[in-house]
Tab-separated table of N, CA and C in Angstrom:
chain	number	residue	atom	x	y	z
X	1	GLN	N	86.456	116.857	144.216
X	1	GLN	CA	87.312	117.843	144.855
X	1	GLN	C	87.375	119.090	143.984
X	2	VAL	N	87.161	120.230	144.639
X	2	VAL	CA	87.218	121.488	143.916
X	2	VAL	C	88.663	121.811	143.592
X	3	GLN	N	88.931	122.066	142.312
X	3	GLN	CA	90.290	122.394	141.901
X	3	GLN	C	90.294	123.745	141.218
X	4	LEU	N	90.942	124.687	141.841
X	4	LEU	CA	91.083	126.028	141.307
X	4	LEU	C	92.564	126.351	141.234
X	5	VAL	N	92.962	127.005	140.145
X	5	VAL	CA	94.374	127.296	139.916
X	5	VAL	C	94.564	128.800	139.788
X	6	GLU	N	95.381	129.339	140.671
X	6	GLU	CA	95.656	130.765	140.671
X	6	GLU	C	96.914	131.090	139.859
X	7	SER	N	96.926	132.281	139.287
X	7	SER	CA	98.097	132.730	138.540
X	7	SER	C	98.115	134.250	138.487
X	8	GLY	N	99.225	134.796	138.013
X	8	GLY	CA	99.309	136.229	137.794
X	8	GLY	C	100.092	137.004	138.820
X	9	GLY	N	100.555	136.330	139.860
X	9	GLY	CA	101.331	137.026	140.872
X	9	GLY	C	102.684	137.473	140.334
X	10	GLY	N	103.373	138.237	141.136
X	10	GLY	CA	104.690	138.715	140.738
X	10	GLY	C	105.217	139.725	141.727
X	11	SER	N	106.288	140.395	141.324
X	11	SER	CA	106.914	141.412	142.165
X	11	SER	C	106.709	142.784	141.556
X	12	VAL	N	106.235	143.708	142.359
X	12	VAL	CA	105.999	145.069	141.889
X	12	VAL	C	106.444	146.053	142.958
X	13	ARG	N	106.597	147.280	142.539
X	13	ARG	CA	106.918	148.349	143.493
X	13	ARG	C	105.625	148.915	144.055
X	14	PRO	N	105.710	149.550	145.201
X	14	PRO	CA	104.513	150.206	145.747
X	14	PRO	C	103.891	151.154	144.730
X	15	GLY	N	102.582	151.099	144.643
X	15	GLY	CA	101.862	151.891	143.660
X	15	GLY	C	101.613	151.174	142.362
X	16	GLY	N	102.226	150.016	142.198
X	16	GLY	CA	102.059	149.260	140.972
X	16	GLY	C	100.772	148.472	140.928
X	17	SER	N	100.608	147.715	139.850
X	17	SER	CA	99.382	146.948	139.610
X	17	SER	C	99.708	145.511	139.223
X	18	LEU	N	98.795	144.638	139.535
X	18	LEU	CA	98.849	143.247	139.102
X	18	LEU	C	97.424	142.763	138.867
X	19	ARG	N	97.299	141.797	137.988
X	19	ARG	CA	95.991	141.185	137.757
X	19	ARG	C	96.120	139.687	137.983
X	20	LEU	N	95.422	139.207	138.983
X	20	LEU	CA	95.423	137.785	139.292
X	20	LEU	C	94.281	137.091	138.572
X	21	SER	N	94.511	135.825	138.248
X	21	SER	CA	93.481	135.009	137.622
X	21	SER	C	93.321	133.709	138.386
X	22	CYS	N	92.155	133.134	138.262
X	22	CYS	CA	91.853	131.855	138.910
X	22	CYS	C	90.960	131.081	137.960
X	23	THR	N	91.376	129.911	137.583
X	23	THR	CA	90.592	129.113	136.648
X	23	THR	C	90.196	127.780	137.287
X	24	GLY	N	89.113	127.247	136.793
X	24	GLY	CA	88.637	125.969	137.282
X	24	GLY	C	87.688	125.339	136.293
X	25	SER	N	87.176	124.204	136.649
X	25	SER	CA	86.213	123.531	135.782
X	25	SER	C	84.840	124.185	135.930
X	26	ALA	N	83.991	123.885	134.978
X	26	ALA	CA	82.668	124.503	134.982
X	26	ALA	C	81.899	124.194	136.264
X	27	ASP	N	82.045	123.007	136.783
X	27	ASP	CA	81.267	122.661	137.978
X	27	ASP	C	81.775	123.345	139.235
X	28	THR	N	82.992	123.930	139.172
X	28	THR	CA	83.472	124.689	140.325
X	28	THR	C	83.041	126.149	140.256
X	29	PHE	N	82.601	126.595	139.056
X	29	PHE	CA	82.250	128.000	138.881
X	29	PHE	C	80.747	128.225	138.840
X	30	THR	N	80.073	127.421	138.050
X	30	THR	CA	78.665	127.652	137.809
X	30	THR	C	77.876	127.640	139.104
X	31	ASN	N	77.126	128.695	139.349
X	31	ASN	CA	76.231	128.811	140.502
X	31	ASN	C	76.943	128.961	141.836
X	32	TYR	N	78.246	129.277	141.820
X	32	TYR	CA	78.977	129.466	143.059
X	32	TYR	C	79.470	130.899	143.192
X	33	GLY	N	79.311	131.439	144.401
X	33	GLY	CA	80.034	132.652	144.713
X	33	GLY	C	81.501	132.306	144.867
X	34	LEU	N	82.359	133.251	144.559
X	34	LEU	CA	83.802	133.017	144.625
X	34	LEU	C	84.474	134.135	145.410
X	35	GLN	N	85.612	133.831	145.937
X	35	GLN	CA	86.307	134.806	146.766
X	35	GLN	C	87.806	134.706	146.578
X	36	TRP	N	88.473	135.780	146.935
X	36	TRP	CA	89.917	135.800	147.060
X	36	TRP	C	90.251	135.961	148.542
X	37	VAL	N	91.209	135.196	148.979
X	37	VAL	CA	91.762	135.354	150.320
X	37	VAL	C	93.278	135.432	150.181
X	38	ARG	N	93.927	135.951	151.208
X	38	ARG	CA	95.384	136.035	151.146
X	38	ARG	C	95.993	135.682	152.487
X	39	ARG	N	97.203	135.277	152.430
X	39	ARG	CA	97.984	135.004	153.639
X	39	ARG	C	99.180	135.937	153.611
X	40	THR	N	99.234	136.809	154.580
X	40	THR	CA	100.307	137.792	154.628
X	40	THR	C	101.153	137.574	155.868
X	41	PRO	N	102.408	138.009	155.801
X	41	PRO	CA	103.275	137.865	156.980
X	41	PRO	C	102.736	138.602	158.209
X	42	LEU	N	102.062	139.743	157.958
X	42	LEU	CA	101.619	140.559	159.079
X	42	LEU	C	100.333	140.049	159.715
X	43	LYS	N	99.387	139.640	158.890
X	43	LYS	CA	98.041	139.355	159.409
X	43	LYS	C	97.601	137.911	159.274
X	44	GLY	N	98.444	137.068	158.687
X	44	GLY	CA	98.001	135.708	158.474
X	44	GLY	C	96.952	135.656	157.379
X	45	GLN	N	95.984	134.752	157.475
X	45	GLN	CA	94.976	134.637	156.420
X	45	GLN	C	93.875	135.669	156.630
X	46	GLU	N	93.550	136.361	155.561
X	46	GLU	CA	92.464	137.312	155.605
X	46	GLU	C	91.700	137.304	154.295
X	47	TRP	N	90.439	137.548	154.420
X	47	TRP	CA	89.544	137.605	153.273
X	47	TRP	C	89.760	138.920	152.537
X	48	VAL	N	89.715	138.872	151.204
X	48	VAL	CA	89.979	140.054	150.396
X	48	VAL	C	88.725	140.559	149.695
X	49	ALA	N	88.054	139.662	148.976
X	49	ALA	CA	86.896	140.103	148.201
X	49	ALA	C	86.067	138.895	147.802
X	50	LEU	N	84.798	139.130	147.500
X	50	LEU	CA	83.959	138.058	146.986
X	50	LEU	C	83.055	138.591	145.881
X	51	ILE	N	82.548	137.654	145.093
X	51	ILE	CA	81.662	138.009	143.981
X	51	ILE	C	80.569	136.956	143.898
X	52	SER	N	79.375	137.411	143.597
X	52	SER	CA	78.230	136.510	143.505
X	52	SER	C	78.324	135.650	142.248
X	53	PRO	N	77.516	134.603	142.161
X	53	PRO	CA	77.600	133.705	141.008
X	53	PRO	C	77.424	134.419	139.665
X	54	GLY	N	76.540	135.382	139.615
X	54	GLY	CA	76.314	136.091	138.363
X	54	GLY	C	77.216	137.291	138.166
X	55	GLY	N	77.980	137.621	139.187
X	55	GLY	CA	78.902	138.750	139.085
X	55	GLY	C	78.300	140.096	139.393
X	56	ASP	N	77.030	140.115	139.789
X	56	ASP	CA	76.373	141.403	139.993
X	56	ASP	C	76.587	141.986	141.375
X	57	THR	N	77.094	141.184	142.297
X	57	THR	CA	77.353	141.672	143.651
X	57	THR	C	78.796	141.398	144.027
X	58	THR	N	79.466	142.414	144.538
X	58	THR	CA	80.847	142.270	144.998
X	58	THR	C	80.987	142.906	146.376
X	59	LEU	N	81.884	142.351	147.150
X	59	LEU	CA	82.196	142.895	148.479
X	59	LEU	C	83.700	142.878	148.660
X	60	TYR	N	84.212	143.866	149.411
X	60	TYR	CA	85.648	143.991	149.593
X	60	TYR	C	86.005	144.211	151.055
X	61	ALA	N	87.164	143.727	151.417
X	61	ALA	CA	87.715	144.072	152.720
X	61	ALA	C	88.022	145.562	152.728
X	62	GLU	N	87.941	146.149	153.881
X	62	GLU	CA	88.076	147.601	153.976
X	62	GLU	C	89.406	148.099	153.440
X	63	ASP	N	90.477	147.402	153.689
X	63	ASP	CA	91.780	147.931	153.301
X	63	ASP	C	92.115	147.723	151.839
X	64	VAL	N	91.255	147.065	151.064
X	64	VAL	CA	91.492	146.951	149.625
X	64	VAL	C	90.423	147.674	148.829
X	65	LYS	N	89.390	148.134	149.518
X	65	LYS	CA	88.287	148.803	148.833
X	65	LYS	C	88.791	150.036	148.086
X	66	GLY	N	88.397	150.144	146.839
X	66	GLY	CA	88.842	151.270	146.025
X	66	GLY	C	90.149	151.019	145.294
X	67	ARG	N	90.842	149.964	145.669
X	67	ARG	CA	92.120	149.637	145.005
X	67	ARG	C	92.029	148.335	144.218
X	68	PHE	N	91.274	147.379	144.733
X	68	PHE	CA	91.138	146.068	144.095
X	68	PHE	C	89.756	145.947	143.468
X	69	THR	N	89.694	145.194	142.365
X	69	THR	CA	88.420	144.916	141.709
X	69	THR	C	88.327	143.434	141.406
X	70	ILE	N	87.287	142.803	141.922
X	70	ILE	CA	87.050	141.397	141.635
X	70	ILE	C	86.049	141.295	140.493
X	71	SER	N	86.277	140.356	139.602
X	71	SER	CA	85.360	140.147	138.482
X	71	SER	C	85.454	138.692	138.055
X	72	ARG	N	84.543	138.297	137.194
X	72	ARG	CA	84.548	136.913	136.728
X	72	ARG	C	84.033	136.844	135.310
X	73	ASP	N	84.515	135.846	134.594
X	73	ASP	CA	84.036	135.538	133.250
X	73	ASP	C	83.554	134.094	133.292
X	74	ASN	N	82.262	133.926	133.450
X	74	ASN	CA	81.727	132.571	133.586
X	74	ASN	C	81.809	131.778	132.286
X	75	THR	N	81.944	132.455	131.168
X	75	THR	CA	82.076	131.729	129.901
X	75	THR	C	83.451	131.066	129.801
X	76	LYS	N	84.407	131.591	130.590
X	76	LYS	CA	85.758	131.029	130.576
X	76	LYS	C	86.142	130.422	131.914
X	77	ASN	N	85.158	130.335	132.816
X	77	ASN	CA	85.425	129.766	134.150
X	77	ASN	C	86.650	130.415	134.800
X	78	THR	N	86.678	131.717	134.739
X	78	THR	CA	87.838	132.450	135.249
X	78	THR	C	87.408	133.563	136.180
X	79	LEU	N	88.111	133.661	137.271
X	79	LEU	CA	87.922	134.710	138.260
X	79	LEU	C	89.145	135.619	138.210
X	80	PHE	N	88.914	136.910	138.401
X	80	PHE	CA	90.014	137.869	138.343
X	80	PHE	C	90.074	138.705	139.623
X	81	LEU	N	91.261	139.219	139.876
X	81	LEU	CA	91.432	140.236	140.898
X	81	LEU	C	92.405	141.276	140.344
X	82	GLN	N	91.862	142.411	139.963
X	82	GLN	CA	92.690	143.515	139.502
X	82	GLN	C	93.135	144.306	140.717
X	83	MET	N	94.429	144.422	140.901
X	83	MET	CA	94.982	145.109	142.071
X	83	MET	C	95.740	146.340	141.614
X	84	ARG	N	95.369	147.469	142.128
X	84	ARG	CA	96.025	148.740	141.788
X	84	ARG	C	96.521	149.409	143.063
X	85	ARG	N	97.428	150.344	142.880
X	85	ARG	CA	97.983	151.115	144.020
X	85	ARG	C	98.418	150.157	145.131
X	86	LEU	N	99.185	149.171	144.732
X	86	LEU	CA	99.619	148.158	145.689
X	86	LEU	C	100.502	148.759	146.765
X	87	ARG	N	100.383	148.193	147.953
X	87	ARG	CA	101.132	148.641	149.121
X	87	ARG	C	102.039	147.522	149.618
X	88	LEU	N	103.003	147.893	150.421
X	88	LEU	CA	103.905	146.882	150.968
X	88	LEU	C	103.137	145.796	151.704
X	89	GLU	N	102.098	146.205	152.413
X	89	GLU	CA	101.343	145.247	153.218
X	89	GLU	C	100.428	144.338	152.407
X	90	ASP	N	100.361	144.547	151.098
X	90	ASP	CA	99.612	143.632	150.238
X	90	ASP	C	100.429	142.391	149.896
X	91	THR	N	101.692	142.394	150.263
X	91	THR	CA	102.538	141.234	150.014
X	91	THR	C	101.952	139.998	150.677
X	92	GLY	N	101.900	138.905	149.915
X	92	GLY	CA	101.385	137.665	150.475
X	92	GLY	C	101.058	136.667	149.389
X	93	MET	N	100.536	135.551	149.821
X	93	MET	CA	100.084	134.515	148.898
X	93	MET	C	98.576	134.664	148.743
X	94	TYR	N	98.134	134.709	147.495
X	94	TYR	CA	96.730	134.938	147.186
X	94	TYR	C	96.086	133.651	146.674
X	95	PHE	N	94.905	133.380	147.203
X	95	PHE	CA	94.175	132.171	146.863
X	95	PHE	C	92.749	132.513	146.447
X	96	CYS	N	92.193	131.687	145.585
X	96	CYS	CA	90.776	131.801	145.273
X	96	CYS	C	90.069	130.577	145.843
X	97	ALA	N	88.797	130.730	146.092
X	97	ALA	CA	88.001	129.639	146.631
X	97	ALA	C	86.530	129.953	146.422
X	98	GLN	N	85.717	128.950	146.488
X	98	GLN	CA	84.288	129.175	146.540
X	98	GLN	C	83.981	129.859	147.877
X	99	THR	N	82.979	130.693	147.901
X	99	THR	CA	82.609	131.326	149.160
X	99	THR	C	82.186	130.262	150.162
X	100	GLY	N	82.640	130.432	151.381
X	100	GLY	CA	82.338	129.467	152.421
X	100	GLY	C	83.300	128.302	152.477
X	101	ALA	N	84.213	128.232	151.544
X	101	ALA	CA	85.175	127.142	151.507
X	101	ALA	C	86.576	127.670	151.798
X	102	SER	N	87.408	126.786	152.269
X	102	SER	CA	88.799	127.158	152.499
X	102	SER	C	89.600	127.005	151.211
X	103	PRO	N	90.612	127.839	151.032
X	103	PRO	CA	91.435	127.699	149.827
X	103	PRO	C	92.103	126.336	149.781
X	104	ALA	N	92.145	125.775	148.586
X	104	ALA	CA	92.737	124.453	148.432
X	104	ALA	C	93.826	124.424	147.378
X	105	GLY	N	94.007	125.561	146.682
X	105	GLY	CA	95.008	125.582	145.634
X	105	GLY	C	96.377	125.979	146.146
X	106	ARG	N	97.302	126.161	145.213
X	106	ARG	CA	98.665	126.521	145.582
X	106	ARG	C	98.841	128.022	145.781
X	107	GLY	N	97.919	128.793	145.268
X	107	GLY	CA	98.012	130.226	145.402
X	107	GLY	C	98.991	130.831	144.415
X	108	THR	N	99.044	132.145	144.424
X	108	THR	CA	99.998	132.873	143.605
X	108	THR	C	100.611	133.973	144.468
X	109	GLN	N	101.920	134.118	144.381
X	109	GLN	CA	102.662	134.999	145.277
X	109	GLN	C	102.684	136.433	144.755
X	110	VAL	N	102.354	137.356	145.621
X	110	VAL	CA	102.451	138.782	145.311
X	110	VAL	C	103.475	139.398	146.252
X	111	VAL	N	104.459	140.068	145.667
X	111	VAL	CA	105.486	140.739	146.461
X	111	VAL	C	105.506	142.211	146.077
X	112	VAL	N	105.256	143.048	147.052
X	112	VAL	CA	105.329	144.493	146.841
X	112	VAL	C	106.532	144.991	147.624
X	113	SER	N	107.499	145.499	146.895
X	113	SER	CA	108.753	145.874	147.526
X	113	SER	C	109.373	147.052	146.808
X	114	SER	N	109.968	147.920	147.573
X	114	SER	CA	110.645	149.057	146.979
X	114	SER	C	112.135	148.750	146.790
């Protein structure tokens, strides 16, 4: 069973920043593309970003492009999501998963509120 653990969520004001992390065992990271998805009150579950196994290719959902940056450190089996210029509608629970897989972790809560 793939086990990934998300962390780094919190409460920020609009325009603020947060950096999410996702850690797992080597066999969950090595040779796998990874993604962030979120569940928001407004839109339900939506895909946010993905990164290739080597980290050389990234893709973003249109509404986070230019604000969020996905990255990974394969030496530490850690995936990141740097979020800047946060908006109210970014509020939600954020999950990491292998690409093509459904999130299975507990997620980390992001609250953007004025």
